[in-house]
Coordinates of C-alpha atoms in Angstrom, one line a residue:
X1 CA 3.3 -0.4 14.2
X2 CA 3.2 -3.3 11.8
X3 CA 0.6 -1.6 9.7
X4 CA 2.9 1.4 9.4
X5 CA 5.8 -0.8 8.4
X6 CA 3.8 -2.6 5.8
X7 CA 2.5 0.7 4.4
X8 CA 6.1 2.1 4.2
X9 CA 7.2 -1.2 2.6
X10 CA 4.6 -1.0 -0.1
X11 CA 5.5 2.7 -0.9
X12 CA 9.2 1.9 -0.9
X13 CA 8.6 -1.1 -3.2
X14 CA 7.6 1.2 -6.0
X15 CA 10.9 3.1 -5.6
X16 CA 12.9 -0.2 -5.5
X17 CA 11.2 -1.3 -8.8
X18 CA 12.1 2.1 -10.3
X19 CA 15.8 1.7 -9.2
X20 CA 16.0 -1.8 -10.6
X21 CA 14.6 -0.6 -13.9
X22 CA 17.1 2.3 -14.0
X23 CA 19.9 0.1 -13.0
X24 CA 19.2 -2.2 -16.0
X25 CA 19.0 0.8 -18.4
X26 CA 21.9 2.9 -17.1
X27 CA 24.6 0.3 -17.6
X28 CA 27.2 3.0 -18.4
X29 CA 26.5 5.1 -15.4
X30 CA 29.1 5.1 -12.6
X31 CA 28.2 2.5 -10.0
X32 CA 28.7 5.1 -7.3
X33 CA 25.6 6.9 -8.7
X34 CA 23.7 3.7 -8.7
X35 CA 24.5 3.3 -5.0
X36 CA 22.9 6.7 -4.4
X37 CA 19.7 5.3 -5.9
X38 CA 19.7 2.5 -3.3
X39 CA 20.3 5.2 -0.7
X40 CA 17.0 6.8 -1.7
X41 CA 15.3 3.5 -1.2
X42 CA 16.8 3.2 2.2
X43 CA 15.8 6.8 3.1
X44 CA 12.2 6.0 2.2
X45 CA 12.3 2.9 4.5
X46 CA 13.9 4.8 7.4
X47 CA 12.3 8.3 7.2
X48 CA 9.1 8.6 9.3
X49 CA 7.8 11.5 7.2
X50 CA 8.1 12.9 3.7
X51 CA 7.6 16.1 1.8
X52 CA 4.5 16.6 -0.2
X53 CA 4.8 17.2 -4.0
X54 CA 2.3 17.3 -6.9
X55 CA 4.9 15.4 -8.9
X56 CA 4.9 12.4 -6.5
X57 CA 4.2 9.0 -7.9
X58 CA 4.3 7.2 -4.5
X59 CA 1.0 5.6 -3.6
X60 CA -0.9 6.1 -0.4
X61 CA -0.6 2.5 1.0
X62 CA -2.5 3.0 4.2
X63 CA -5.6 1.0 3.1
X64 CA -3.4 -1.7 1.5
X65 CA -1.6 -2.2 4.8
X66 CA -4.9 -2.4 6.7
X67 CA -6.1 -5.0 4.3
X68 CA -3.0 -7.1 4.8
X69 CA -2.9 -6.9 8.7
X70 CA -6.7 -7.2 9.1
X71 CA -7.0 -9.8 6.3
X72 CA -10.2 -11.2 7.8
X73 CA -12.1 -7.9 7.8
X74 CA -14.5 -6.9 5.1
X75 CA -13.2 -5.3 2.0
X76 CA -15.4 -2.8 0.1
X77 CA -18.2 -5.2 -0.7
X78 CA -22.0 -4.9 -1.0
X79 CA -24.1 -6.3 1.8
X80 CA -26.3 -9.3 0.9
X81 CA -28.5 -11.8 2.6
X82 CA -29.8 -15.3 2.4
X83 CA -33.5 -15.9 3.3
X84 CA -35.4 -12.8 4.7
X85 CA -36.6 -12.8 8.2
X86 CA -39.5 -11.0 9.9
X87 CA -39.5 -7.3 9.9
X88 CA -38.4 -5.9 13.3
X89 CA -41.0 -4.0 15.2
X90 CA -38.6 -2.0 17.4
X91 CA -35.0 -0.8 17.0
X92 CA -32.3 -3.3 17.7
X93 CA -30.7 -2.6 21.1
X94 CA -28.0 -5.2 20.9
X95 CA -26.7 -6.8 17.7
X96 CA -25.5 -10.4 18.0
X97 CA -21.7 -10.4 18.2
X98 CA -20.8 -13.6 16.4
X99 CA -17.5 -12.4 15.0
X100 CA -17.0 -12.7 11.3
X101 CA -13.3 -12.5 11.8
X102 CA -10.9 -12.0 14.7
X103 CA -8.9 -9.1 13.4
X104 CA -7.1 -8.3 16.7
X105 CA -6.0 -11.9 16.9
X106 CA -4.8 -11.8 13.3
X107 CA -2.9 -8.5 14.0
X108 CA -1.3 -10.0 17.1
X109 CA -0.3 -13.1 15.2
X110 CA 1.1 -11.1 12.3
X111 CA 3.1 -8.9 14.7
X112 CA 4.5 -12.0 16.5
X113 CA 5.6 -13.6 13.2
X114 CA 7.2 -10.3 12.1
X115 CA 9.1 -10.0 15.5
X116 CA 10.3 -13.6 15.2
X117 CA 11.6 -13.1 11.7
X118 CA 13.4 -9.8 12.6
X119 CA 14.8 -11.4 15.8
X120 CA 16.1 -14.4 13.8
X121 CA 18.0 -12.3 11.3
X122 CA 19.5 -10.0 13.9
X123 CA 20.5 -13.0 15.9
X124 CA 22.2 -14.5 12.8
X125 CA 24.0 -11.3 12.2
X126 CA 25.2 -10.9 15.8
X127 CA 26.3 -14.5 16.2
X128 CA 28.1 -14.4 12.9
X129 CA 29.9 -11.2 13.9
X130 CA 31.0 -12.7 17.2
X131 CA 32.2 -15.8 15.5
X132 CA 34.4 -13.8 13.2
X133 CA 35.7 -11.7 16.1
X134 CA 36.7 -14.9 17.8
X135 CA 38.4 -16.1 14.6
X136 CA 40.6 -13.0 14.2
X137 CA 41.4 -12.6 17.9
X138 CA 44.9 -14.1 17.2
X139 CA 45.7 -11.6 14.3
X140 CA 49.0 -9.8 14.0
X141 CA 49.1 -6.1 13.2
X142 CA 51.2 -5.1 10.2
X143 CA 50.7 -1.3 10.2
X144 CA 47.9 1.1 10.9
X145 CA 44.6 -0.7 10.6
X146 CA 46.0 -3.6 8.5
X147 CA 46.1 -7.0 10.3
X148 CA 47.3 -10.5 9.2
X149 CA 45.4 -13.7 10.3
X150 CA 46.2 -17.4 9.8
X151 CA 42.6 -18.5 10.3
X152 CA 40.8 -16.7 7.5
X153 CA 40.5 -17.5 3.8
X154 CA 40.0 -14.1 2.2
X155 CA 40.4 -10.4 3.0
X156 CA 37.7 -8.3 4.6
X157 CA 36.9 -5.3 6.8
X158 CA 35.6 -5.8 10.2
X159 CA 34.3 -3.0 12.5
X160 CA 32.1 0.0 12.3
X161 CA 33.6 2.7 14.4
X162 CA 37.2 1.5 14.2
X163 CA 37.3 -0.7 11.1
X164 CA 40.3 -3.0 10.5
X165 CA 41.4 -4.6 7.3
X166 CA 42.2 -8.3 7.8
X167 CA 44.3 -10.2 5.2
X168 CA 45.0 -13.9 5.2
X169 CA 48.6 -14.8 5.9
X170 CA 48.6 -17.3 3.0
X171 CA 47.8 -14.5 0.5
X172 CA 50.4 -13.9 -2.3
X173 CA 52.3 -10.7 -1.3
X174 CA 52.1 -9.4 -4.9
X175 CA 48.3 -9.2 -4.4
X176 CA 48.4 -7.0 -1.3
X177 CA 48.5 -3.8 -3.3
X178 CA 45.4 -4.5 -5.2
X179 CA 43.5 -5.9 -2.3
X180 CA 44.3 -2.9 -0.1
X181 CA 43.3 -0.6 -3.0
X182 CA 39.9 -2.2 -2.9
X183 CA 39.5 -2.3 0.8
X184 CA 40.6 1.4 1.2
X185 CA 38.0 2.3 -1.4
X186 CA 35.4 0.7 0.9
X187 CA 36.7 2.7 3.8
X188 CA 36.7 6.0 1.8
X189 CA 33.1 5.3 0.7
X190 CA 32.0 4.4 4.3
X191 CA 30.7 1.0 3.1
X192 CA 31.4 -0.4 6.6
X193 CA 28.5 1.8 7.7
X194 CA 26.1 1.5 4.8
X195 CA 26.1 -2.3 4.5
X196 CA 25.3 -2.9 8.2
X197 CA 22.5 -0.3 7.8
X198 CA 21.2 -2.2 4.8
X199 CA 21.2 -5.5 6.6
X200 CA 19.3 -3.8 9.6
X201 CA 16.7 -2.6 7.2
X202 CA 16.5 -6.1 5.7
X203 CA 15.9 -7.5 9.2
X204 CA 13.0 -5.1 9.7
X205 CA 11.4 -5.4 6.3
X206 CA 12.2 -9.1 5.8
X207 CA 8.6 -9.9 4.7
X208 CA 9.1 -7.8 1.5
X209 CA 10.8 -9.8 -1.3
X210 CA 11.7 -6.6 -3.1
X211 CA 13.7 -5.4 0.0
X212 CA 15.7 -8.7 -0.3
X213 CA 16.3 -8.1 -4.0
X214 CA 17.4 -4.5 -3.2
X215 CA 19.9 -5.6 -0.6
X216 CA 21.4 -8.2 -2.9
X217 CA 21.8 -5.8 -5.8
X218 CA 23.0 -3.1 -3.4
X219 CA 25.8 -5.4 -2.2
X220 CA 26.8 -6.1 -5.8
X221 CA 26.8 -2.4 -6.8
X222 CA 28.9 -1.5 -3.7
X223 CA 31.6 -3.9 -4.8
X224 CA 31.4 -2.7 -8.4
X225 CA 31.7 0.9 -7.2
X226 CA 34.8 0.1 -5.1
X227 CA 36.3 -1.7 -8.1
X228 CA 35.8 1.4 -10.2
X229 CA 37.4 3.6 -7.6
X230 CA 40.3 1.2 -7.2
X231 CA 41.2 0.8 -10.9
X232 CA 40.4 4.2 -12.2
X233 CA 44.1 5.3 -12.1
X234 CA 45.5 1.9 -13.2
X235 CA 46.8 0.9 -16.6
X236 CA 45.5 -2.1 -18.5
X237 CA 48.3 -4.4 -17.1
X238 CA 47.5 -3.4 -13.5
X239 CA 43.8 -3.9 -14.1
X240 CA 44.5 -7.4 -15.3
X241 CA 46.5 -8.2 -12.2
X242 CA 43.8 -6.6 -10.1
X243 CA 41.3 -9.0 -11.7
X244 CA 43.6 -12.0 -11.0
X245 CA 43.7 -11.0 -7.4
X246 CA 40.0 -10.7 -7.3
X247 CA 39.6 -14.2 -8.9
X248 CA 42.1 -15.7 -6.5
X249 CA 40.3 -14.3 -3.4
X250 CA 36.9 -15.4 -4.6
X251 CA 38.2 -18.9 -5.1
X252 CA 39.6 -19.0 -1.6
X253 CA 36.2 -17.9 -0.2
X254 CA 35.2 -15.3 2.3
X255 CA 32.7 -14.9 5.1
X256 CA 30.7 -12.4 3.2
X257 CA 27.4 -13.6 4.7
X258 CA 28.2 -12.2 8.1
X259 CA 31.0 -9.8 7.3
X260 CA 30.2 -6.2 6.3
X261 CA 32.6 -5.8 3.4
X262 CA 35.0 -8.3 1.8
X263 CA 37.1 -8.3 -1.4
X264 CA 35.8 -11.3 -3.3
X265 CA 32.3 -11.4 -1.9
X266 CA 29.8 -11.2 -4.7
X267 CA 29.4 -11.0 -8.4
X268 CA 33.0 -11.9 -9.2
X269 CA 32.5 -12.7 -12.9
X270 CA 30.7 -9.3 -13.6
X271 CA 33.3 -7.5 -11.5
X272 CA 36.3 -9.0 -13.4
X273 CA 34.6 -8.1 -16.7
X274 CA 33.9 -4.5 -15.5
X275 CA 37.5 -4.1 -14.2
X276 CA 39.1 -5.2 -17.5
X277 CA 36.7 -3.0 -19.6
X278 CA 36.8 0.0 -17.3
X279 CA 36.6 3.3 -19.1
X280 CA 36.3 6.7 -17.4
X281 CA 32.6 7.6 -17.5
X282 CA 31.5 10.2 -20.1
X283 CA 30.3 13.5 -18.7
X284 CA 26.8 12.8 -20.2
X285 CA 26.6 9.5 -18.3
X286 CA 27.4 11.3 -15.0
X287 CA 24.8 14.0 -15.7
X288 CA 22.2 11.5 -16.7
X289 CA 22.8 9.4 -13.6
X290 CA 22.5 12.6 -11.5
X291 CA 19.3 13.6 -13.2
X292 CA 17.9 10.1 -12.5
X293 CA 18.7 10.4 -8.8
X294 CA 17.0 13.8 -8.6
X295 CA 14.0 12.5 -10.6
X296 CA 13.5 9.5 -8.3
X297 CA 13.9 11.7 -5.2
X298 CA 11.2 14.0 -6.4
X299 CA 8.8 11.3 -7.6
X300 CA 9.2 8.7 -4.8
X301 CA 10.6 10.4 -1.7
X302 CA 7.6 12.7 -1.6
X303 CA 3.9 12.1 -1.1
X304 CA 1.0 13.5 -3.0
X305 CA -0.5 16.5 -1.3
X306 CA -3.8 16.0 0.5
X307 CA -6.9 17.8 -0.8
X308 CA -7.4 21.3 0.3
X309 CA -8.6 21.9 3.8
X310 CA -12.4 21.7 3.8
X311 CA -12.6 24.8 6.1
X312 CA -11.1 26.8 3.2
X313 CA -13.5 25.5 0.5
X314 CA -17.2 26.5 0.2
X315 CA -19.3 23.4 0.3
X316 CA -20.9 22.8 -3.2
X317 CA -24.7 22.4 -3.4
X318 CA -25.8 18.9 -3.1
X319 CA -26.7 17.3 -6.4
X320 CA -30.3 16.3 -7.0
X321 CA -29.4 12.6 -6.8
X322 CA -28.3 13.2 -3.2
X323 CA -30.8 15.9 -2.1
X324 CA -33.8 13.7 -2.3
X325 CA -32.2 11.1 -0.1
X326 CA -33.8 12.1 3.2
X327 CA -33.5 10.6 6.7
X328 CA -36.9 9.7 8.1
X329 CA -37.9 7.9 11.3
X330 CA -37.3 4.2 11.1
X331 CA -40.6 2.3 10.7
X332 CA -41.9 -0.5 8.5
X333 CA -43.9 2.0 6.5
X334 CA -41.8 5.2 6.4
X335 CA -44.0 7.2 4.0
X336 CA -42.9 9.6 1.3
X337 CA -39.4 11.0 1.1
X338 CA -39.1 14.8 1.4
X339 CA -36.0 17.0 1.1
X340 CA -34.5 18.5 4.2
X341 CA -32.3 21.6 4.5
X342 CA -28.6 20.8 4.5
X343 CA -27.2 20.9 8.1
X344 CA -24.1 22.9 8.9
X345 CA -20.9 20.9 8.3
X346 CA -18.8 20.4 11.5
X347 CA -15.5 22.3 11.4
X348 CA -12.2 20.4 11.8
X349 CA -11.8 21.3 15.4
X350 CA -15.2 20.0 16.2
X351 CA -14.6 16.7 14.4
X352 CA -11.3 16.2 16.3
X353 CA -13.0 16.9 19.6
X354 CA -15.9 14.6 18.8
X355 CA -13.6 11.8 17.6
X356 CA -11.6 11.9 20.9
X357 CA -14.8 11.7 22.9
X358 CA -16.4 9.0 20.8
X359 CA -13.3 6.7 20.8
X360 CA -12.4 7.2 24.5
X361 CA -11.8 3.9 26.3
X362 CA -11.1 1.9 23.1
X363 CA -7.8 0.1 22.4
X364 CA -5.9 1.0 19.2
X365 CA -6.7 -2.4 17.7
X366 CA -10.4 -1.7 18.3
X367 CA -10.1 1.7 16.8
X368 CA -8.3 0.4 13.7
X369 CA -11.0 -2.3 13.3
X370 CA -13.8 0.3 13.5
X371 CA -12.1 2.6 11.0
X372 CA -11.6 -0.2 8.6
X373 CA -15.1 -1.6 8.6
X374 CA -16.8 1.8 8.4
X375 CA -14.5 3.2 5.8
X376 CA -14.6 0.1 3.5
X377 CA -18.4 -0.1 3.6
X378 CA -18.7 3.7 3.0
X379 CA -16.3 3.5 0.0
X380 CA -18.3 0.7 -1.6
X381 CA -21.6 2.5 -1.2
X382 CA -20.0 5.7 -2.4
X383 CA -18.8 4.0 -5.6
X384 CA -22.2 2.5 -6.1
X385 CA -23.8 5.9 -5.5
X386 CA -21.6 7.4 -8.3
X387 CA -22.9 4.5 -10.4
X388 CA -26.5 5.5 -9.7
X389 CA -27.4 2.3 -7.8
X390 CA -29.3 4.4 -5.3
X391 CA -31.6 5.6 -8.0
X392 CA -32.1 2.0 -9.2
X393 CA -33.0 0.9 -5.6
X394 CA -36.0 3.3 -5.7
X395 CA -37.6 0.4 -7.6
X396 CA -38.4 -2.4 -5.1
X397 CA -38.2 -5.0 -8.0
X398 CA -34.8 -3.9 -9.3
X399 CA -32.1 -6.6 -9.5
X400 CA -29.8 -4.3 -7.5
X401 CA -31.7 -5.5 -4.4
X402 CA -30.0 -8.9 -4.8
X403 CA -27.0 -7.3 -3.0
X404 CA -29.2 -7.5 0.1
X405 CA -31.0 -10.7 -0.7
X406 CA -28.2 -13.1 -1.9
X407 CA -24.6 -14.1 -1.5
X408 CA -22.1 -15.4 -4.0
X409 CA -22.6 -14.9 -7.7
X410 CA -25.7 -12.7 -8.2
X411 CA -27.5 -11.0 -11.1
X412 CA -27.5 -7.3 -10.6
X413 CA -28.6 -5.8 -13.9
X414 CA -29.8 -6.7 -17.4
X415 CA -28.5 -5.7 -20.8
X416 CA -29.6 -5.8 -24.4
X417 CA -27.4 -7.2 -27.2
X418 CA -27.7 -7.5 -31.0
X419 CA -26.7 -10.5 -33.1
X420 CA -26.0 -10.6 -36.8
X421 CA -28.1 -13.2 -38.7
X422 CA -26.5 -12.7 -42.1
X423 CA -23.5 -14.9 -41.5
X424 CA -21.3 -12.3 -43.2
X425 CA -17.7 -11.6 -42.3
X426 CA -16.7 -8.2 -41.0
X427 CA -15.5 -7.0 -44.4
X428 CA -18.6 -8.3 -46.1
X429 CA -20.8 -6.6 -43.6
X430 CA -19.0 -3.3 -44.2
X431 CA -19.3 -3.7 -48.0
X432 CA -23.1 -4.4 -47.6
X433 CA -23.6 -1.3 -45.5
X434 CA -21.7 0.8 -48.1
X435 CA -23.8 -0.6 -51.0
X436 CA -27.1 0.1 -49.2
X437 CA -25.9 3.3 -47.6
X438 CA -27.0 2.3 -44.1
X439 CA -25.4 2.8 -40.7
X440 CA -24.4 0.1 -38.2
X441 CA -27.7 0.6 -36.2
X442 CA -29.7 0.4 -39.4
X443 CA -27.9 -2.8 -40.4
X444 CA -28.7 -4.5 -37.1
X445 CA -32.3 -3.2 -37.2
X446 CA -32.7 -4.7 -40.7
X447 CA -30.6 -7.9 -40.5
X448 CA -30.1 -8.6 -36.8
X449 CA -32.1 -9.6 -33.8
X450 CA -32.0 -8.3 -30.2
X451 CA -31.5 -10.5 -27.2
X452 CA -31.3 -9.7 -23.4
X453 CA -28.6 -10.9 -21.0
X454 CA -28.0 -10.5 -17.3
X455 CA -25.0 -8.7 -15.7
X456 CA -23.5 -10.6 -12.7
X457 CA -21.5 -9.6 -9.7
X458 CA -20.1 -11.2 -6.6
X459 CA -21.6 -10.5 -3.1
X460 CA -19.2 -11.7 -0.4
X461 CA -21.0 -10.8 2.9
X462 CA -24.6 -11.3 3.9
X463 CA -26.7 -8.7 5.7
X464 CA -26.5 -10.9 8.8
X465 CA -22.7 -11.0 8.7
X466 CA -22.5 -7.2 8.2
X467 CA -24.8 -6.6 11.1
X468 CA -22.8 -9.0 13.3
X469 CA -19.6 -7.2 12.5
X470 CA -21.3 -3.9 13.4
X471 CA -22.5 -5.5 16.6
X472 CA -19.0 -6.5 17.4
X473 CA -17.8 -3.0 16.9
X474 CA -20.6 -1.7 19.1
X475 CA -19.5 -3.9 22.0
X476 CA -16.0 -2.4 21.9
X477 CA -17.4 1.2 22.0
X478 CA -17.7 3.0 25.3
X479 CA -19.4 6.2 24.1
X480 CA -23.2 6.0 24.2
X481 CA -23.7 8.4 21.2
X482 CA -21.5 6.2 18.9
X483 CA -23.2 3.0 20.2
X484 CA -26.6 4.6 19.3
X485 CA -25.3 5.4 15.8
X486 CA -24.1 1.8 15.3
X487 CA -27.4 0.4 16.5
X488 CA -29.3 2.7 14.1
X489 CA -27.0 1.6 11.3
X490 CA -27.8 -2.1 12.0
X491 CA -31.5 -1.3 11.9
X492 CA -31.4 0.4 8.6
X493 CA -29.5 -2.4 6.9
X494 CA -31.9 -5.0 8.2
X495 CA -35.0 -3.0 7.4
X496 CA -33.7 -2.3 3.9
X497 CA -33.5 -6.0 3.2
X498 CA -36.9 -6.7 4.7
X499 CA -38.9 -3.9 3.1
X500 CA -37.0 -3.0 -0.1
X501 CA -37.7 0.6 0.9
X502 CA -35.2 3.1 -0.4
X503 CA -35.6 5.3 2.8
X504 CA -33.6 2.8 4.8
X505 CA -30.8 2.5 2.2
X506 CA -30.7 6.3 2.2
X507 CA -30.3 6.4 6.0
X508 CA -27.6 3.7 5.9
X509 CA -25.7 5.5 3.1
X510 CA -25.8 8.9 4.8
X511 CA -24.8 7.6 8.3
X512 CA -21.9 5.6 6.9
X513 CA -20.8 8.7 5.0
X514 CA -21.0 11.1 8.0
X515 CA -19.4 8.6 10.4
X516 CA -16.5 8.0 8.0
X517 CA -15.8 11.6 6.8
X518 CA -16.9 13.7 9.9
X519 CA -15.9 11.5 12.8
X520 CA -13.4 8.8 12.0
X521 CA -11.7 11.0 9.4
X522 CA -12.1 14.6 8.3
X523 CA -13.4 14.9 4.8
X524 CA -11.1 15.4 1.8
X525 CA -8.2 16.4 4.1
X526 CA -7.8 12.7 5.1
X527 CA -9.0 11.2 1.8
X528 CA -6.3 9.0 0.0
X529 CA -5.5 10.6 -3.3
X530 CA -5.2 7.1 -4.9
X531 CA -8.6 5.9 -3.7
X532 CA -10.4 4.7 -6.9
X533 CA -13.8 4.7 -5.3
X534 CA -14.1 8.2 -3.9
X535 CA -12.4 11.5 -3.4
X536 CA -14.8 13.6 -5.4
X537 CA -15.1 16.9 -3.5
X538 CA -18.8 17.4 -4.2
X539 CA -19.6 14.0 -2.7
X540 CA -17.1 14.0 0.2
X541 CA -17.9 17.5 1.4
X542 CA -21.6 16.8 2.0
X543 CA -22.7 16.4 5.6
X544 CA -26.1 14.9 6.2
X545 CA -26.5 15.6 9.9
X546 CA -26.8 11.9 10.9
X547 CA -24.4 11.7 13.9
X548 CA -25.8 11.6 17.4
X549 CA -22.6 13.1 18.7
X550 CA -23.5 16.4 17.0
X551 CA -27.2 16.2 18.1
X552 CA -29.0 14.1 15.6
X553 CA -32.1 12.4 17.0
X554 CA -32.6 9.0 15.2
X555 CA -36.1 7.7 15.0
X556 CA -37.7 10.6 16.8
X557 CA -38.8 12.7 13.8
X558 CA -36.5 15.6 14.7
X559 CA -34.6 17.3 12.0
X560 CA -30.7 17.1 12.1
X561 CA -29.2 19.4 14.7
X562 CA -26.1 21.4 13.6
X563 CA -22.9 21.2 15.7
X564 CA -22.5 24.2 18.0

């Protein structure tokens, strides 16, 4: 649940930022229209679903939320190792389960903190409401829903289903007209409903500072909208007296912190200025504000459509860079790599049935952990595959193997640079090339020298840590086929480090790919459209036949078996 709330919060935060920007730009727009923009933000926070649109600018925040909740789990990062150990002679049956992080504990702790914060805000609200109810218990009814009380400092509305307007008995009677005009504007706009709803959302999403900013600005815009409604038919003299009443009530003070709506609650200086300078909004301003509401609704209340269903798209032929990556039986000396025929890709129904069977008996936290670790590692290797790292690893001496051998700052590639030995400025260098009629390359070949440099990267997790995390996942799995695949994955990672043999990297890459896209997810249909590392159809739609649940026989020399 907390992961879902964080994901919703992240998505809504983009809409809140857009509203704040439009609010600053559209100063002449009616405040009632600005309040509609805040309504869109509230709808995004409340609504459990959204319509898909190709115009959507909302991000897919699922992976961001998982990274926040499971902050101790691995992010997409290359495996690396310290000192090499002896090459295993048999498949690992049980990986050590020294946990690299306790994500279930972190998730439980985060949930407890969230519940405590939500409970504290709701308790503050309820206790404040009860305190005011006790204060106004001795009020005297004037007429209708208007009540006079000796124990309050300023006017306000209390109640949701049967709201009452409470006025202080010490208030100047000449100000009653203007105060009631404002409070009746609140009632007409149903602000005694919307402000409690806004506070309830704040109590749920209290961890997001942008939600706090949205609530504060929403309260100010609500008061400005009511001021506009109250003074729109008043002359300049009446607007001046309205502002005096506003100033008087703000000086007296109100219980705005716990009361839904009150006359002099917030932003008094800006409200007085707006009331005195009020002009009927121009039609173009109203139309522009309406267009802004519609634009934000289309762009931020919708989600980007998922990729086309993989059943409806013919699988493209595997590229040569993928086709030669062949699964071979694990052994210290695997022999030459030979192409295999592409196995049949499981249909969506088969994937859903296999997933249910493979994850049976696991808790939701264990499933979330498994999804995160496998998906993050697959996405890192997929990015590196697109960067041709797998081709480089075909050379046992390539620096890319440092991802397996070292941790921390590592050298992963080399580059060649050229230095200018002439000492000329840029303009002088250009003039020299023009005089001699030479190109930039010819200039450096004639006057410069070449030098080599190393390209560095950061390797966060060692091979032993990655294998330990996979072993932890394996212990939480009840299904024997999935346990077999996780054991096989551990073997390939270890043997890749020990032997620098590309075959084991190929097996690891393909098993991570199949497990992510054809067991825990379903290909492009579940691929986040904002994922910067993957989502290329020709890569995602490949199925390598590595999953035991569909009949693969790891380490027995058998070819991949297609799902029936």
